[in-house]
Coordinates of C-alpha atoms in Angstrom, one line a residue:
Chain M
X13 CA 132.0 103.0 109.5
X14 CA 133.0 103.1 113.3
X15 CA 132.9 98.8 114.7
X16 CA 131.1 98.8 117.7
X17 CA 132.7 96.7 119.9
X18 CA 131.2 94.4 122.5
X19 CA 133.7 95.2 126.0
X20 CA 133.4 92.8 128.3
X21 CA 131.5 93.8 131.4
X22 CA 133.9 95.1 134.5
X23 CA 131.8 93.3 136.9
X24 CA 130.8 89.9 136.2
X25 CA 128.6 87.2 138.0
X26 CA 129.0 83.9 137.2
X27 CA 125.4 82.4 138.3
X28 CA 124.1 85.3 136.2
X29 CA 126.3 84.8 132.7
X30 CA 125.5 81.2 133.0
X31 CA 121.5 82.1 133.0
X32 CA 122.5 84.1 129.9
X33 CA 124.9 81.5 128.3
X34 CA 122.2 79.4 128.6
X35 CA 118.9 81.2 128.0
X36 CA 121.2 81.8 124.7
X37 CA 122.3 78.5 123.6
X38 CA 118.4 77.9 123.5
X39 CA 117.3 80.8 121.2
X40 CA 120.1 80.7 118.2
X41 CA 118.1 82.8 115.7
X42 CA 119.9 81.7 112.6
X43 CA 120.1 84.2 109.7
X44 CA 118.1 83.6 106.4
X45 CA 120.9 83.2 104.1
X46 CA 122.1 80.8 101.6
X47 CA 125.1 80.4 99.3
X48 CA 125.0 76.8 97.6
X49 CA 123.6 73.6 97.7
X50 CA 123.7 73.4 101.3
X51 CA 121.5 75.9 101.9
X52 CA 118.6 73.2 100.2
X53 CA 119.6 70.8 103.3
X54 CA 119.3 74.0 105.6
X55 CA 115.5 74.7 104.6
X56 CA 115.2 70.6 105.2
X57 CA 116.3 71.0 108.5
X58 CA 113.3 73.7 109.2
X59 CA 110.9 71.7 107.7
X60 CA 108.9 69.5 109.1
X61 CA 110.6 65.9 109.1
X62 CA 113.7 67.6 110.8
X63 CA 112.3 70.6 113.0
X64 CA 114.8 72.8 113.8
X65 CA 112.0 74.4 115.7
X66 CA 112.7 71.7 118.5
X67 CA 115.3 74.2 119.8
X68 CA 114.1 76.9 119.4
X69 CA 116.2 77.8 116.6
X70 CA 113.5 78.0 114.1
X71 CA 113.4 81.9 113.5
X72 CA 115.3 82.5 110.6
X73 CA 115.4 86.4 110.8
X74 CA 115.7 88.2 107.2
X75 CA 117.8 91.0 109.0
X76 CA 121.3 90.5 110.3
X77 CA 120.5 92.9 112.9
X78 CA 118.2 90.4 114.7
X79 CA 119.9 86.8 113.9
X80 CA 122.9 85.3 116.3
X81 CA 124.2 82.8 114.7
X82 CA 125.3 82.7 110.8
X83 CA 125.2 79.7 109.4
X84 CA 127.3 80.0 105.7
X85 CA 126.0 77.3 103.5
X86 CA 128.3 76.9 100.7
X87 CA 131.1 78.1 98.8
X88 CA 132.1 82.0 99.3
X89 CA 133.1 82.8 95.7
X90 CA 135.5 86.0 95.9
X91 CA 133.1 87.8 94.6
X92 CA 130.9 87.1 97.4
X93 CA 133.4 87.7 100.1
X94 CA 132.9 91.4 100.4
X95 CA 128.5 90.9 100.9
X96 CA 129.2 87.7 103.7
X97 CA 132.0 90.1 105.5
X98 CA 129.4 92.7 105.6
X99 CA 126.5 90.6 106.8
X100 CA 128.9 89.3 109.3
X101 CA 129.5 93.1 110.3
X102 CA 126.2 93.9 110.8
X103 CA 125.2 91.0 113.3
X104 CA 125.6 92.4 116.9
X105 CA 127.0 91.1 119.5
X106 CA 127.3 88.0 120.9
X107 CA 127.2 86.4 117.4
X108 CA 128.3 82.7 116.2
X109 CA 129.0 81.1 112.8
X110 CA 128.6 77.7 111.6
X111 CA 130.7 76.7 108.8
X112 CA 128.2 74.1 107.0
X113 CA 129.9 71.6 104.2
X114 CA 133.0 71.6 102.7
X115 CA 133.5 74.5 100.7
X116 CA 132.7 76.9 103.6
X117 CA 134.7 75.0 105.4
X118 CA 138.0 74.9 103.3
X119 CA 136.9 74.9 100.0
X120 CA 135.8 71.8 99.2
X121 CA 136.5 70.6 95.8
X122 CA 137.4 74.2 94.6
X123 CA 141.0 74.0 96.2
X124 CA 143.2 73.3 93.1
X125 CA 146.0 74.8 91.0
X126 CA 145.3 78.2 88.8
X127 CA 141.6 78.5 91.3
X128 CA 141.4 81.7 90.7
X129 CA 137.9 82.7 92.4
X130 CA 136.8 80.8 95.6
X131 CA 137.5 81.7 98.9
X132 CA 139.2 78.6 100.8
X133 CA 137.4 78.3 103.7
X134 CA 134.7 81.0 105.7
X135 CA 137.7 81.0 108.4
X136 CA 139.6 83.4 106.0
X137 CA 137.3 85.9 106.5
X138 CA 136.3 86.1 110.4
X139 CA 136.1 83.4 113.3
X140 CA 134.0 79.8 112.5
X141 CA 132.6 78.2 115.7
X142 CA 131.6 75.1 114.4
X143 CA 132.5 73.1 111.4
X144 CA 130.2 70.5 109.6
X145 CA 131.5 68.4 107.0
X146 CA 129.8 67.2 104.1
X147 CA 129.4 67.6 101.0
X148 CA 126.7 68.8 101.6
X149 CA 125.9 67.5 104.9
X150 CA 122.6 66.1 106.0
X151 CA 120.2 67.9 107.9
X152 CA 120.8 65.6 110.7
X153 CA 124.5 66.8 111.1
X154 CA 123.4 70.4 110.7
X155 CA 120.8 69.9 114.2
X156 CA 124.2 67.8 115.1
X157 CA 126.1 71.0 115.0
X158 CA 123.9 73.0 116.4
X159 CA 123.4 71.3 119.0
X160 CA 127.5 71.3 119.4
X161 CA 127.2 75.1 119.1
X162 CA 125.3 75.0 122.4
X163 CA 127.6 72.8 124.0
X164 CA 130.0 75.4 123.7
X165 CA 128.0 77.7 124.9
X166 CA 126.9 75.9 128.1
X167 CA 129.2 73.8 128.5
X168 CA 127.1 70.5 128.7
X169 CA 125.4 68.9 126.5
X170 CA 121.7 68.0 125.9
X171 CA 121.7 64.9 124.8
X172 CA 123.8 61.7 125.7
X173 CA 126.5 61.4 122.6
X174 CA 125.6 58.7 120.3
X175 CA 128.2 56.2 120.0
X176 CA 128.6 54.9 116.3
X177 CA 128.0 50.9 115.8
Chain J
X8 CA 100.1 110.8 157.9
X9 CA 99.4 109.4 154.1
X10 CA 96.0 109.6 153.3
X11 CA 95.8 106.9 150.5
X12 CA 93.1 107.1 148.5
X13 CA 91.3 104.1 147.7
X14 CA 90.9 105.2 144.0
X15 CA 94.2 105.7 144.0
X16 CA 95.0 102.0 145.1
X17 CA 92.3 100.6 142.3
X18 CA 93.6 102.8 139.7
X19 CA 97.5 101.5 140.3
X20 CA 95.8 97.4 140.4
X21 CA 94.9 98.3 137.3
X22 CA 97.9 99.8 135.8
X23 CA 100.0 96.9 136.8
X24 CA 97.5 94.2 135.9
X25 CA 97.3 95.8 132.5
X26 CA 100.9 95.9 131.9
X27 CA 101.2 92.2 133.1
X28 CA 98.5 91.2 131.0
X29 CA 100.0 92.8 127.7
X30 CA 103.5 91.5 128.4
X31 CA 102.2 88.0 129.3
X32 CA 100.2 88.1 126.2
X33 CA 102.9 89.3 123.8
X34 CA 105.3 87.3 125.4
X35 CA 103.2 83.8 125.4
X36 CA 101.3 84.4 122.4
X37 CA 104.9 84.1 120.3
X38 CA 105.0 80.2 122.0
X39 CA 101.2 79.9 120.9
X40 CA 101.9 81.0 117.4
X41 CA 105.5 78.9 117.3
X42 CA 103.6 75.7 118.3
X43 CA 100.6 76.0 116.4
X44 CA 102.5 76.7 113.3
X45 CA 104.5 73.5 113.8
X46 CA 101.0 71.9 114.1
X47 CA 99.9 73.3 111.2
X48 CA 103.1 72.6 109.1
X49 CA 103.2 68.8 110.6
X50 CA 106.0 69.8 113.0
X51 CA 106.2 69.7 116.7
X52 CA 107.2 73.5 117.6
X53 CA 109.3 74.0 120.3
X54 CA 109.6 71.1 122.8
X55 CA 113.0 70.8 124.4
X56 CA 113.2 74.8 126.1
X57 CA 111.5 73.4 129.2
X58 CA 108.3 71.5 129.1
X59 CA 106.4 71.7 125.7
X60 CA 108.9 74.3 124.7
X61 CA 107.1 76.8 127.6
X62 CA 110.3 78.1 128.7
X63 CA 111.3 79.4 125.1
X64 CA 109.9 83.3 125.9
X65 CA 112.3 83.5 128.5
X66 CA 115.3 82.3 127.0
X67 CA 114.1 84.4 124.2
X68 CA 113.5 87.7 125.9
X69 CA 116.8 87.0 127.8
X70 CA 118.6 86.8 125.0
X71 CA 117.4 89.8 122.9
X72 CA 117.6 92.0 126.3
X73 CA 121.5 91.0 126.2
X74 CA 122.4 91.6 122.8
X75 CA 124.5 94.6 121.8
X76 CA 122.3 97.3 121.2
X77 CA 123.8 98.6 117.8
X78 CA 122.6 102.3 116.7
X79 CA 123.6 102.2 112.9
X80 CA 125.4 105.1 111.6
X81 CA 123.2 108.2 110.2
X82 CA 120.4 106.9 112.4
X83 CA 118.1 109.5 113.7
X84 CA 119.2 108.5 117.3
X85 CA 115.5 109.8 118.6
X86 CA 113.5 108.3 116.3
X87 CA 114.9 105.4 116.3
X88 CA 114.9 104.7 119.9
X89 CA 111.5 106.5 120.5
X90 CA 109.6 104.5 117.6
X91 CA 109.5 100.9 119.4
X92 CA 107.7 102.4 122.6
X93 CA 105.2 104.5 120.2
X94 CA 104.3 100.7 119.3
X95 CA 103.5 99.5 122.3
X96 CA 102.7 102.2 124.6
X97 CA 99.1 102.5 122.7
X98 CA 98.5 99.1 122.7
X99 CA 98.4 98.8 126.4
X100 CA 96.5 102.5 126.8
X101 CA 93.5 101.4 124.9
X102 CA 93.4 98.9 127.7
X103 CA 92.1 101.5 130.0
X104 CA 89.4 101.2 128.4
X105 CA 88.4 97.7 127.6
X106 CA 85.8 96.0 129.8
X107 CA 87.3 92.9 130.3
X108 CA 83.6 91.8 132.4
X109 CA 81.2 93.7 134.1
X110 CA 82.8 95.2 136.8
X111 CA 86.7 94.8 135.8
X112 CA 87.3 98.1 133.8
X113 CA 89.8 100.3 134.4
X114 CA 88.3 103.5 133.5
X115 CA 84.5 103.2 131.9
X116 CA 84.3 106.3 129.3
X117 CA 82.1 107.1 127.7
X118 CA 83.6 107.8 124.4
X119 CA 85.7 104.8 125.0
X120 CA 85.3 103.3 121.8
X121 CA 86.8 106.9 120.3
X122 CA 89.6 106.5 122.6
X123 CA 90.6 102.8 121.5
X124 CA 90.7 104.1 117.9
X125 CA 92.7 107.0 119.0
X126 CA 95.3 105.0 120.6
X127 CA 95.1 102.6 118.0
X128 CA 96.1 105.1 115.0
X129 CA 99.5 105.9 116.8
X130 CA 100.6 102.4 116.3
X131 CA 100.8 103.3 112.4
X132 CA 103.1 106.5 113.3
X133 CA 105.4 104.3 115.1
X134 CA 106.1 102.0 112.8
X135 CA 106.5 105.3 110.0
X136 CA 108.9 106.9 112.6
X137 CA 111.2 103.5 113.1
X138 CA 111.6 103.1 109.6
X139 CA 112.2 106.8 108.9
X140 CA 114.8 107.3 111.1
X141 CA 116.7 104.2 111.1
X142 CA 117.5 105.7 107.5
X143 CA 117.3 102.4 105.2
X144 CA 115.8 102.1 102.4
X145 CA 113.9 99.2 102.7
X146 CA 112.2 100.1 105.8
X147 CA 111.3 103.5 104.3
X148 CA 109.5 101.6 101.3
X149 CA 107.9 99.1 103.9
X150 CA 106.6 102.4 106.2
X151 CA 105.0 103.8 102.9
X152 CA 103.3 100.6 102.1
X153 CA 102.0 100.5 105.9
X154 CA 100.8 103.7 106.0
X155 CA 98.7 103.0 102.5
X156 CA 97.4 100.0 104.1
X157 CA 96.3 101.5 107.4
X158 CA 95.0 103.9 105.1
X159 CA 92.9 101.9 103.0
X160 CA 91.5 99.8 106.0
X161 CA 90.4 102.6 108.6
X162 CA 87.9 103.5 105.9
X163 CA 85.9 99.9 106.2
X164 CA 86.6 99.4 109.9
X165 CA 85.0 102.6 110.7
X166 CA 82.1 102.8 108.4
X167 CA 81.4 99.3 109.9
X168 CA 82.0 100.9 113.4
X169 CA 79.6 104.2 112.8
X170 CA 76.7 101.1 111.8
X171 CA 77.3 99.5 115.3
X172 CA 77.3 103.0 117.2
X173 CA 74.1 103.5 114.9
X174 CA 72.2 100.2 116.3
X175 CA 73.4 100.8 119.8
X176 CA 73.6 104.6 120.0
X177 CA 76.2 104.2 122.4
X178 CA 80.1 105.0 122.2
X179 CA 80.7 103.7 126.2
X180 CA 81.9 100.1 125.8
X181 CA 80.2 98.6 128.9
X182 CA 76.9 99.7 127.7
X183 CA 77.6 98.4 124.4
X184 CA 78.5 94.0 125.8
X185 CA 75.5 95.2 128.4
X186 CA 73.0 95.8 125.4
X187 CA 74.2 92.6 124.1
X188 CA 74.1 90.4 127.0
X189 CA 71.6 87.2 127.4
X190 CA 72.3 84.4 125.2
X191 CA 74.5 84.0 121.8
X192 CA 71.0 85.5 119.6
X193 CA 71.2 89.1 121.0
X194 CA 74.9 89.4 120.4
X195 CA 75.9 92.2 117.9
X196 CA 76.8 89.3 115.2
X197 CA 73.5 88.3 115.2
X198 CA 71.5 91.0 115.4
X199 CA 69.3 90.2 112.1
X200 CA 66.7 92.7 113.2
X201 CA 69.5 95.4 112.7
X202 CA 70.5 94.5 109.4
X203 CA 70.8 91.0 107.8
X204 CA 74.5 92.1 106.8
X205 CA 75.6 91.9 110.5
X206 CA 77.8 88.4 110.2
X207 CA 79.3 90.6 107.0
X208 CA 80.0 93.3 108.9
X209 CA 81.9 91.1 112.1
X210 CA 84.0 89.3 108.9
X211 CA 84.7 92.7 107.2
X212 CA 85.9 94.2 111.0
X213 CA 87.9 90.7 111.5
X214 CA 89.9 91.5 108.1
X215 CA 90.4 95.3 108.7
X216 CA 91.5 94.0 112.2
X217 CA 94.1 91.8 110.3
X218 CA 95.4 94.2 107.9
X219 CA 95.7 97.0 110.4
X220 CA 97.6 94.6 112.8
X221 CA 99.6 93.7 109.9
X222 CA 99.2 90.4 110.1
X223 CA 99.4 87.7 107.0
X224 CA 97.9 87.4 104.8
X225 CA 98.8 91.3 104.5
X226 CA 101.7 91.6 106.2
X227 CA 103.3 94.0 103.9
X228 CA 105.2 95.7 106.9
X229 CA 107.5 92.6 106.7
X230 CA 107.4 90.9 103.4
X231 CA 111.0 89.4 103.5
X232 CA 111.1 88.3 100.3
X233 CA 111.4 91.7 99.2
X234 CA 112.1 94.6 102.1
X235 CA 114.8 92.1 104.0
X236 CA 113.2 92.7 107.2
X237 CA 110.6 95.8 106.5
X238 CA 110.2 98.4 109.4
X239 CA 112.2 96.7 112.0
X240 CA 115.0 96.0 109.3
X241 CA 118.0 97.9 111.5
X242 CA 116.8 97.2 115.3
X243 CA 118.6 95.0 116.9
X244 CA 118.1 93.3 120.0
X245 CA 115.1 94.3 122.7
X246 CA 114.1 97.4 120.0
X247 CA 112.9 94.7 117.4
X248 CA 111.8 92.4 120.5
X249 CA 109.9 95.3 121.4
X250 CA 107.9 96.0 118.2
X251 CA 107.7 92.2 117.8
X252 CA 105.4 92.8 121.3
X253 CA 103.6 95.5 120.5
X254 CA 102.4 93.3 117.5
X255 CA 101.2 91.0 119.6
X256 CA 99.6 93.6 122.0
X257 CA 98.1 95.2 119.4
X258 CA 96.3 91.5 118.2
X259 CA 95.2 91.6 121.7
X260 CA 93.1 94.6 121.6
X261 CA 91.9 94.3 118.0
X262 CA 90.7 90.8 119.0
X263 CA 89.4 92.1 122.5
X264 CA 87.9 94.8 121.0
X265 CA 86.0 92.5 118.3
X266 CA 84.8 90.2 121.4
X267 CA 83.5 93.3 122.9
X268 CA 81.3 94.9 120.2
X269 CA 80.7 91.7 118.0
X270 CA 80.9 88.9 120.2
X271 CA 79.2 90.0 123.5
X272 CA 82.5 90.5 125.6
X273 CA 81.7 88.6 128.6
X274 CA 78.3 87.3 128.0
X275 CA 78.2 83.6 127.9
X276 CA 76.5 82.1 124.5
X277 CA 73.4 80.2 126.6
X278 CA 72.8 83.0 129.4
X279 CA 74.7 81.1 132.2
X280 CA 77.7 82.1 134.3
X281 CA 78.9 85.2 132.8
X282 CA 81.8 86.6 133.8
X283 CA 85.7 87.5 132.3
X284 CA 86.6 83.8 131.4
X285 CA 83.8 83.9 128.6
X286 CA 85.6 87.0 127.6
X287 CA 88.9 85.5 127.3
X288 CA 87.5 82.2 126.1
X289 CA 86.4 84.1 123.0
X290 CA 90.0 86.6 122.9
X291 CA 91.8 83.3 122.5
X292 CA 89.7 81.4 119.8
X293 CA 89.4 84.8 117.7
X294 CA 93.8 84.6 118.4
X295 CA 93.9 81.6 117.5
X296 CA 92.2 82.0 114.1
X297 CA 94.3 85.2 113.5
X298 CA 97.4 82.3 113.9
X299 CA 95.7 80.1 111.5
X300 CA 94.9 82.6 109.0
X301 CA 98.7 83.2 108.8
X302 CA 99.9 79.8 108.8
X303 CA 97.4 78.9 106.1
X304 CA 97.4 81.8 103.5
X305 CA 100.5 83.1 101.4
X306 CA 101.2 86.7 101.6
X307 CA 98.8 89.0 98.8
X308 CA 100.3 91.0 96.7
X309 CA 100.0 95.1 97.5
X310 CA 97.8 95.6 94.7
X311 CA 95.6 92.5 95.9
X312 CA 95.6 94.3 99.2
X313 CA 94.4 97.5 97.9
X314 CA 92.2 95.9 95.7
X315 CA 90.5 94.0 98.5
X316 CA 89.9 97.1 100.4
X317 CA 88.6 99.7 97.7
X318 CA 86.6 97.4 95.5
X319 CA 84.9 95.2 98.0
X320 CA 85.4 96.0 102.0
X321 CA 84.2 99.8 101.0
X322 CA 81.2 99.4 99.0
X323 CA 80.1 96.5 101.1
X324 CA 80.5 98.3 104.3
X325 CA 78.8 101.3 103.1
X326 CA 76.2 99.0 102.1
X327 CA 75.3 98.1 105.3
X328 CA 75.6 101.1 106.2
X329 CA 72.6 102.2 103.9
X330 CA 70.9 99.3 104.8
X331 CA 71.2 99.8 108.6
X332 CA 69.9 102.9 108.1
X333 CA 67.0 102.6 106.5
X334 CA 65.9 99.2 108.6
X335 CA 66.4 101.6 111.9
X336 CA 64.5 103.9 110.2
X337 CA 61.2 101.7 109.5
X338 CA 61.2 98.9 112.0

């Protein structure tokens, strides 16, 4: 199957890709799709004590085709490489993926002698935005990295950082 | 010199206040439905994309309009561009048509109810098309189940419709809200002296209106937890954003259109002050119970669906039907 690539444009305006940078940062559809355990802290972080739908990052779109930003929950077993490449594939352009716990983000507590069958780490397979550690993390650190995701995107970020006590 | 007709001028106020109605709908009823299912699910909605979250159709339609517009391989490349607009294109046609009060139509016919019903029908084929030639499986199986629905819920919704054209013996839509106009008691929902069925009929036209916008609880057009993402499972970018608005669009005119011929369009309920915001006062609260009934109620199951419609919608409407007949026929 041919990749279609996304070019960059010839002509670019800055005013105008920062309108899109940010009118983007603020509708991350995140794809419906779960590996692990941390996909359980995932649905928290819909539901209604956390509200993802704050953001507007609520719409977890059952196609690939429609969602922006992957989020991999859990550990990519090799088995499971090929189907999360593929979904990967088929997200268009401009697309973003959130490495969420440990084993997605190196393997967690898989990574030992003779392992045989996980994948160490989603980076192995194409390019992680954001890491969250955790094991898994809590929904708070998921909101926490996507809100980190859109401080890439923009370049500023929404809130005023919390410093810890 | 131009000689510009002053027709012409009416009839191109209407066009584009038509369109910009429709796209302001479909774009603002996605907030509405967003925010009232955080209400409904003790959530907030969206609140931080500009205030309470009003901004979030923009960013939204700016970002689909940007994304890379993939066309799958093996696609039908017509179909599958063609398909979105066959969704919304209708939806905003049967417009023409829609009295929205009693001097703001864009085209009074008089088989206007025929021609919403017409236009509405296509909406079906669009879907079929899109899923046909995006050449996936799923979609295929969710267009067959569509079409079967559609199907099975024209049949109620129209025996229901041939009672109302029997009590008002009119197919013209203005004639039809100016029949009903003075007070909630001569509205079409309450017309007892018709037939004692008629608050039956108006909840039997509400569900056809439901299923036939595929809307939960029977929206088997996208029933993730089996057909990934049904019809729309390949389009990416604006083309799913597109049949996302035609959706909406199409709530808009079955709504409308149940205001208009149940509801008494833009008659106000105690005789005062009629006018178009009694006509959108009652659009909204019928749109806001069609986002209630889908926040509230889990998806049926197809057979349910089917169920529904053949064993209790048909014989019921075609009871009314009798029974309409035969009170017209001695009172």
């Amino acid at each position: 199957m041919e990749t279609q690539e996304l070019q960059p444009p010839i002509v670019q305006f800055s005013q105008l890709s920062k309108l899109l940078d940010l009118c983007r940062a603020n509708s991350l559809w995140p794809m419906t799709f779960g590996l692990a355990c941390c996909a359980i802290e995932m649905m928290a972080t819909g539901a209604s004590r956390f509200d993802l739908a704050r953001f507007g990052a609520e719409v977890f779109r059952p196609s690939p085709r429609q969602s922006d930003v992957m989020i991999v929950t859990g550990t990519i077993n090799k088995k499971m490489a090929p189907a999360v490449q593929t979904l990967y594939d088929q997200m268009p352009d401009p697309k973003w993926v959130i490495a969420m716990g440990n084993c997605a983000i190196s393997g967690g507590p898989f990574v030992f002698e003779g392992q045989y069958n996980v994948v160490e780490g989603a980076s192995k397979l194409f390019h992680v935005d954001v890491v969250i550690p955790g094991c898994p993390p809590r929904p708070e650190a998921l909101i926490e990295g996507i809100l980190k995701l859109e401080e890439k995107l923009t370049g500023t970020r929404r809130w005023p950082r919390v410093e810890a006590v | 010199m131009f000689f510009i007709d002053a027709e012409l001028i009416r009839l191109l106020a209407f066009v584009l206040g038509v369109i910009g109605f429709v796209a302001l709908n479909a774009a603002y009823l996605v907030w509405l439905e967003r925010k009232e299912a955080g209400h409904i699910q003790r959530r907030i909605g969206p609140k931080e994309v500009g205030p309470f979250g009003l901004l979030q159709p923009l960013a939204d339609a700016l970002k689909l309009m940007t994304k890379n517009l993939i066309t799958p391989d093996g696609v039908d490349p017509i179909l599958f561009k063609i398909a979105p607009i066959l969704v919304m294109v209708p939806a905003i046609m049967s417009f023409v048509t829609l009295p929205f009060s009693d001097t703001l139509v864009a085209r009074n016919l008089d088989v206007g109810l025929l021609a919403v019903f017409a236009f509405a029908s296509i909406n079906v084929l669009g879907l079929l098309l899109g899923a046909w030639g995006s050449r996936n499986k799923y979609a295929v199986i969710s267009a067959a189940r569509v079409v079967s629905q559609n199907v099975a819920y024209e049949i109620p919704m129209l025996v229901i419709i041939v009672t109302l054209v029997m009590i008002t013996g009119t197919l013209n839509l203005h004639e039809i809200v100016t029949l009903q106009t003075g007070g909630f008691w001569h509205w079409n929902v309450l017309k007892f002296s018709a037939s004692p069925l008629m608050p039956v009929a108006f909840i039997i036209f509400f569900i056809c209106m439901l299923a036939e916008t595929n809307r939960a609880p029977f929206d088997m057009a996208e029933a993730e937890s089996e057909l990934v993402a049904g019809a729309f499972t390949e389009y990416p970018g604006m083309g799913f954003g597109v049949f996302f608005m035609g959706e909406y669009a199409n709530i808009v005119v079955g709504t409308s259109l149940a205001t208009i011929l149940f509801l008494g369009g833009w008659d106000c309920p105690l005789g005062l002050f009629p006018g178009v915001h009694w006509f959108l006062i009652k659009m909204y609260a019928l749109i806001f119970v069609v986002i209630w009934i889908r926040w509230t109620y889990p998806r049926t199951t197809f057979y349910g669906l089917l169920n529904l419609s053949w064993k209790i919608l048909i014989p019921v409407a075609f009871f009314n039907l009798i029974l309409t007949s035969a009170m017209l026929k001695v009172f």
